[in-house]
Amino acid sequence: MASICFYFQLHQPCRLRHFTIFDRTPNYFDEAANRTILRRVADRCYLPANALIHELIRRHGGRFRVAFSITGVLLDQLARHAPEVITSFQRLAETGAVEFLAETYYHSLAFLYSREEFTAQVRQHADRIHALFGRTPRVFRNTELIYNNTLARAAADLGFQAVLCEGADHLLGYRAPTYLYTPPGLAGVKLLLKNYRLSDDIAFRFSDRTWAEWPLTSAKFARWIHQVNGNGYVVNLFMDYETFGEHQAAQTGIFDFLRHLPEEVFRLREDDFRTPSECAALYPASGEYDVPHMISWADTERDLSAWLGNAMQSNALHELYRLEPLVLQTGDPALLEDWRRLQSSDHFYYMSTKHLADAAVHQYFNPYDSPYDAFINFMNVLDHLRGRLGAAPRSA
Amino acid sequence: MRIFMLGWEFPPFISGGLGTACFGLTRGLDRLGVQVLFVLPRPVANAASHVQILSPASPTAAGPAEHPFGRSAAEFRHARFVTLAATLQPYLRPVPQGGEAAASGGRTRTGGVRGVGQAAPPPGVGVAPSGPTLGGGDHYAGDLFAEIERYANLACVLATHEQFDLVHAHDWMTYLAGMAVAEESGRPLVVHVHSTEFDRSGLHVNQRIYDIERAGMHAAKRVICVSHLTRNIVLRHYGVAPEKVDVVYNAIDDDGPPEGSALPPITRDEKIVLFLGRITMQKGPEYFLAAAKRVLEVMDNVRFVMAGSGDMTRRMIELAAELGIGHKVLFTGFLRGNDVRRVFQMADLYVMPSVSEPFGIAPLEALSNDVPVLISKQSGVAEVLRHALKVDFWDVDEMANKIVAVLRHPPLQATLRDHGSFEVRRFSWVDAAANCLKVYETALAPAR
């Protein structure tokens, strides 16, 4: 018996508008661009993929099961610009075959900078999910699967029974990501490790005609899953939801791949689909997964360098979180909201100089021509926000 | 391969990027084993003592000229250098009033671009014995076009004593010579476009210069442009067939820091923003000052240095005063050698607000001196430089916005500097020369 555990990530940041040092008006976000991108992603991905998943759940009598993690910033934008997407998620929730995961409301890096802010955002997100879908999340995933032993402890303290993270080769060694693990000394928390090879076969390689396995059919993929039997319990397929229809365009056949996957999996009889909390309840932990240093699911390095790889990024993050006590002190909800939206990891990702040569992934929905422009714009906004706090703008 | 190259004088006797490019390219070709006979007009007065005049009238003096470029020449193994007595400088302009009249009046052939080659005089004819004491500006400024034709004749005479496979001419003033030599020798011509009349003059295009440029490009077997920006101009405004136009980007010396570069560090509270280049319409000096004014509205401890000279210097001094920022703007005049390095060392940011810059080597020099750069999007170098700030030359607010950011945020400056000084090492003259060599090979390949 091997269980496929699908988790799809949904997030779109509030991108900043062009904001110069001469700007005086405190509207920082590019409403038009954000709405346009949201509509596009909703039409190409969210709506057709939700419809397909709903159809598959019905057709297979609830045996097809998936999990979603939807950020608060995205839910806010969907409520404004594409409320029918939220409705379609509510219909999915009603099937009982869909689990919603917990994360930071603003897709932030707060865990690295402020435990209080981190906790506040996780609670805010859980409340929102409960309000929309009637269920409180029990499994946690941190932004970009950023994870270490300390994060597992923090998640446990917040009452989560399982945490998702990357199945990094250098930490697993000879072990497989198809087993469940526990953090060192935390027997009460199960870890579900991303199976990056099989996940990336769908998310990155699906339409790659130079790939030896192209074209990837549902039947072929189901066979690969089946081969896990005897060496583990789960195949954790974690990916951006935009894989369906955006990263892999509809013409590549990605929707058909998903449409036929359940029947091909069930054809082999032993395998099934489970959500993360079901996997955590069903399967035992097979050892400890010790992660002393921060890992993530990003790039080949699987580290933080996409958000903290250069001096600009660390400077911007440091300056942002330095404002925390001042922002909270004001008690001004608009200010707090602006400050929190600035925390989305995307703003710092845009500042990455790692991939200026081959910036394909980093460029996705990136509003800036260069990481330098991203930094300048962000710092101008931050400077303005600092001014609203009553604190004197930092002099040059 | 042997190249008959019509170029411009080398550092340190240079007035801009053209000489730098000629030097770098020739040295790159030299390292690739290409034999370059480098022909250039004899510089005017200032460097007379360094220059060995090799007049076609005295061909016995042929052979490697003795170090016409100081220590530079010692670095070459295959190149030879010949100077021709013609008083041309790369950035000369025809004198506006009377210049045209003088040129056309004093010559039998006026627009006769083609005619020059056909009418190349036999050896000895038309070789003006203009010695090192040639008397100053009046002569050439009044009759620039005549001087260009005379230079073409001299080059033709020289060429009859030389063996070469291909002629390579740099910018319009050498095109006539290149066409004449190519026609006389039957060798293919490659013209190298470092700038066009549209870059230099905006909308006030000089028709005779344009005609020479166009004739040179059309006569050439291949055309090399220093950027796609320039290539587009060549295609659009000169009607050259796209399939014969290549782009070879300029580069920068890979010599590392020059001797005695350990100047004492400069400590100061004031930030320095640097403009370095000819103060002329093409370089956008007025946009630099307009941005300076905006910067000074939000920060005070900054000074703007304009290093260079040019026909707009006085107007810029006046403009700074009119804007009320005269006390914050420093004009240094033309700098060279150590002074350039010194001013780079002082600078927190180098700004190149060019209205039209075919390539722009200066930003590469700034980066190799660890100075981050803000460059106009209307420049060729912006096509290839990633670790640079870029702005439309006319967008003064955005220019100011970015200047302020660099001055206020040391991590931005550091990231630009660290990545930029690394990136600039990719721009090697040997690579540029290798690309030129490919163009030569294409030009020499039998037509199919």
mmCIF file of N, CA and C in Angstrom, chain A residues 18-22 310-312 315 353 356-357 369 372-373 375-376 379-380 383 394 396, chain B residues 294 298-299 377 386-389 397-398 400-402 404-405 408-409 411-412 415-416 419:
data_model
loop_
_atom_site.group_PDB
_atom_site.id
_atom_site.type_symbol
_atom_site.label_atom_id
_atom_site.label_comp_id
_atom_site.label_asym_id
_atom_site.label_seq_id
_atom_site.Cartn_x
_atom_site.Cartn_y
_atom_site.Cartn_z
ATOM 1 N N HIS A 18 5.263 51.160 -8.429
ATOM 2 C CA HIS A 18 6.504 51.924 -8.506
ATOM 3 C C HIS A 18 6.413 53.088 -7.524
ATOM 4 N N PHE A 19 7.335 53.118 -6.592
ATOM 5 C CA PHE A 19 7.249 54.082 -5.500
ATOM 6 C C PHE A 19 8.609 54.740 -5.340
ATOM 7 N N THR A 20 8.681 56.033 -5.648
ATOM 8 C CA THR A 20 9.977 56.697 -5.575
ATOM 9 C C THR A 20 10.116 57.429 -4.253
ATOM 10 N N ILE A 21 11.293 57.923 -4.030
ATOM 11 C CA ILE A 21 11.584 58.656 -2.802
ATOM 12 C C ILE A 21 10.771 59.951 -2.741
ATOM 13 N N PHE A 22 10.226 60.347 -3.902
ATOM 14 C CA PHE A 22 9.449 61.584 -3.938
ATOM 15 C C PHE A 22 7.955 61.341 -3.715
ATOM 16 N N ASN A 310 21.876 37.973 -0.306
ATOM 17 C CA ASN A 310 22.771 39.131 -0.478
ATOM 18 C C ASN A 310 22.481 40.193 0.584
ATOM 19 N N ALA A 311 23.343 41.201 0.583
ATOM 20 C CA ALA A 311 23.276 42.230 1.621
ATOM 21 C C ALA A 311 21.987 43.044 1.546
ATOM 22 N N MET A 312 21.464 43.215 0.343
ATOM 23 C CA MET A 312 20.228 43.992 0.202
ATOM 24 C C MET A 312 19.075 43.282 0.896
ATOM 25 N N ASN A 315 19.392 43.339 4.652
ATOM 26 C CA ASN A 315 19.166 44.709 5.102
ATOM 27 C C ASN A 315 17.670 45.053 5.092
ATOM 28 N N THR A 353 19.998 38.069 -6.274
ATOM 29 C CA THR A 353 20.963 38.192 -7.367
ATOM 30 C C THR A 353 21.527 36.832 -7.758
ATOM 31 N N LEU A 356 20.636 35.853 -11.759
ATOM 32 C CA LEU A 356 20.483 36.877 -12.788
ATOM 33 C C LEU A 356 20.720 36.288 -14.167
ATOM 34 N N ALA A 357 21.534 35.251 -14.226
ATOM 35 C CA ALA A 357 21.823 34.656 -15.531
ATOM 36 C C ALA A 357 20.655 33.798 -16.000
ATOM 37 N N ASP A 369 12.596 44.806 -13.223
ATOM 38 C CA ASP A 369 13.603 44.515 -14.234
ATOM 39 C C ASP A 369 14.864 43.938 -13.608
ATOM 40 N N TYR A 372 17.962 45.038 -8.107
ATOM 41 C CA TYR A 372 18.291 46.345 -7.523
ATOM 42 C C TYR A 372 17.049 47.237 -7.504
ATOM 43 N N ASP A 373 16.294 47.186 -8.596
ATOM 44 C CA ASP A 373 15.046 47.953 -8.637
ATOM 45 C C ASP A 373 14.088 47.473 -7.551
ATOM 46 N N PHE A 375 14.853 46.166 -4.659
ATOM 47 C CA PHE A 375 15.324 46.665 -3.363
ATOM 48 C C PHE A 375 14.999 48.148 -3.197
ATOM 49 N N ILE A 376 15.300 48.932 -4.218
ATOM 50 C CA ILE A 376 15.079 50.378 -4.134
ATOM 51 C C ILE A 376 13.606 50.675 -3.869
ATOM 52 N N MET A 379 12.579 49.637 -0.300
ATOM 53 C CA MET A 379 13.120 50.512 0.731
ATOM 54 C C MET A 379 12.442 51.881 0.716
ATOM 55 N N ASN A 380 12.027 52.341 -0.462
ATOM 56 C CA ASN A 380 11.289 53.600 -0.525
ATOM 57 C C ASN A 380 9.945 53.477 0.187
ATOM 58 N N ASP A 383 10.577 53.280 3.853
ATOM 59 C CA ASP A 383 10.931 54.609 4.336
ATOM 60 C C ASP A 383 9.675 55.432 4.589
ATOM 61 N N ARG A 394 14.821 57.529 8.647
ATOM 62 C CA ARG A 394 16.240 57.307 8.861
ATOM 63 C C ARG A 394 17.030 58.244 7.929
ATOM 64 N N ALA A 396 20.249 59.761 5.881
ATOM 65 C CA ALA A 396 21.249 59.084 5.048
ATOM 66 C C ALA A 396 22.605 59.060 5.743
ATOM 67 N N ARG B 294 17.032 67.368 -8.015
ATOM 68 C CA ARG B 294 16.016 66.568 -7.312
ATOM 69 C C ARG B 294 16.612 65.833 -6.116
ATOM 70 N N VAL B 298 16.064 66.101 -1.285
ATOM 71 C CA VAL B 298 15.819 65.150 -0.196
ATOM 72 C C VAL B 298 17.063 64.820 0.604
ATOM 73 N N MET B 299 18.225 65.165 0.126
ATOM 74 C CA MET B 299 19.422 64.976 0.949
ATOM 75 C C MET B 299 20.455 66.048 0.649
ATOM 76 N N LYS B 377 19.268 53.737 -20.281
ATOM 77 C CA LYS B 377 18.801 52.594 -21.056
ATOM 78 C C LYS B 377 19.090 52.804 -22.540
ATOM 79 N N ARG B 386 24.339 43.486 -16.360
ATOM 80 C CA ARG B 386 23.195 43.145 -15.519
ATOM 81 C C ARG B 386 23.273 43.802 -14.154
ATOM 82 N N HIS B 387 24.491 43.918 -13.642
ATOM 83 C CA HIS B 387 24.635 44.465 -12.292
ATOM 84 C C HIS B 387 24.878 45.970 -12.364
ATOM 85 N N ALA B 388 23.878 46.645 -12.900
ATOM 86 C CA ALA B 388 23.930 48.087 -13.023
ATOM 87 C C ALA B 388 22.517 48.607 -12.840
ATOM 88 N N LEU B 389 22.398 49.818 -12.348
ATOM 89 C CA LEU B 389 21.091 50.454 -12.324
ATOM 90 C C LEU B 389 20.863 51.083 -13.690
ATOM 91 N N ASP B 397 13.355 62.143 -12.497
ATOM 92 C CA ASP B 397 12.910 61.743 -11.157
ATOM 93 C C ASP B 397 13.411 60.347 -10.803
ATOM 94 N N GLU B 398 13.339 59.439 -11.774
ATOM 95 C CA GLU B 398 13.780 58.085 -11.512
ATOM 96 C C GLU B 398 15.304 58.044 -11.347
ATOM 97 N N ALA B 400 17.083 60.447 -10.107
ATOM 98 C CA ALA B 400 17.308 60.951 -8.755
ATOM 99 C C ALA B 400 16.944 59.904 -7.716
ATOM 100 N N ASN B 401 15.827 59.231 -7.957
ATOM 101 C CA ASN B 401 15.369 58.178 -7.042
ATOM 102 C C ASN B 401 16.461 57.130 -6.843
ATOM 103 N N LYS B 402 17.099 56.741 -7.920
ATOM 104 C CA LYS B 402 18.105 55.691 -7.838
ATOM 105 C C LYS B 402 19.414 56.215 -7.247
ATOM 106 N N VAL B 404 19.626 58.556 -4.992
ATOM 107 C CA VAL B 404 19.368 58.639 -3.549
ATOM 108 C C VAL B 404 19.470 57.259 -2.905
ATOM 109 N N ALA B 405 18.909 56.261 -3.582
ATOM 110 C CA ALA B 405 18.921 54.906 -3.015
ATOM 111 C C ALA B 405 20.347 54.410 -2.801
ATOM 112 N N ARG B 408 21.915 56.273 0.093
ATOM 113 C CA ARG B 408 21.319 56.024 1.408
ATOM 114 C C ARG B 408 21.490 54.604 1.910
ATOM 115 N N HIS B 409 21.611 53.669 0.986
ATOM 116 C CA HIS B 409 21.618 52.266 1.394
ATOM 117 C C HIS B 409 22.949 51.598 1.053
ATOM 118 N N PRO B 411 24.090 48.717 1.690
ATOM 119 C CA PRO B 411 24.022 47.348 1.155
ATOM 120 C C PRO B 411 23.736 47.312 -0.348
ATOM 121 N N LEU B 412 22.993 48.288 -0.843
ATOM 122 C CA LEU B 412 22.734 48.367 -2.278
ATOM 123 C C LEU B 412 24.031 48.668 -3.012
ATOM 124 N N THR B 415 26.292 45.596 -2.895
ATOM 125 C CA THR B 415 25.884 44.490 -3.761
ATOM 126 C C THR B 415 26.178 44.815 -5.220
ATOM 127 N N LEU B 416 25.860 46.043 -5.616
ATOM 128 C CA LEU B 416 26.163 46.472 -6.982
ATOM 129 C C LEU B 416 27.661 46.393 -7.252
ATOM 130 N N HIS B 419 29.021 42.521 -7.199
ATOM 131 C CA HIS B 419 28.640 41.771 -8.392
ATOM 132 C C HIS B 419 29.171 42.439 -9.661
#
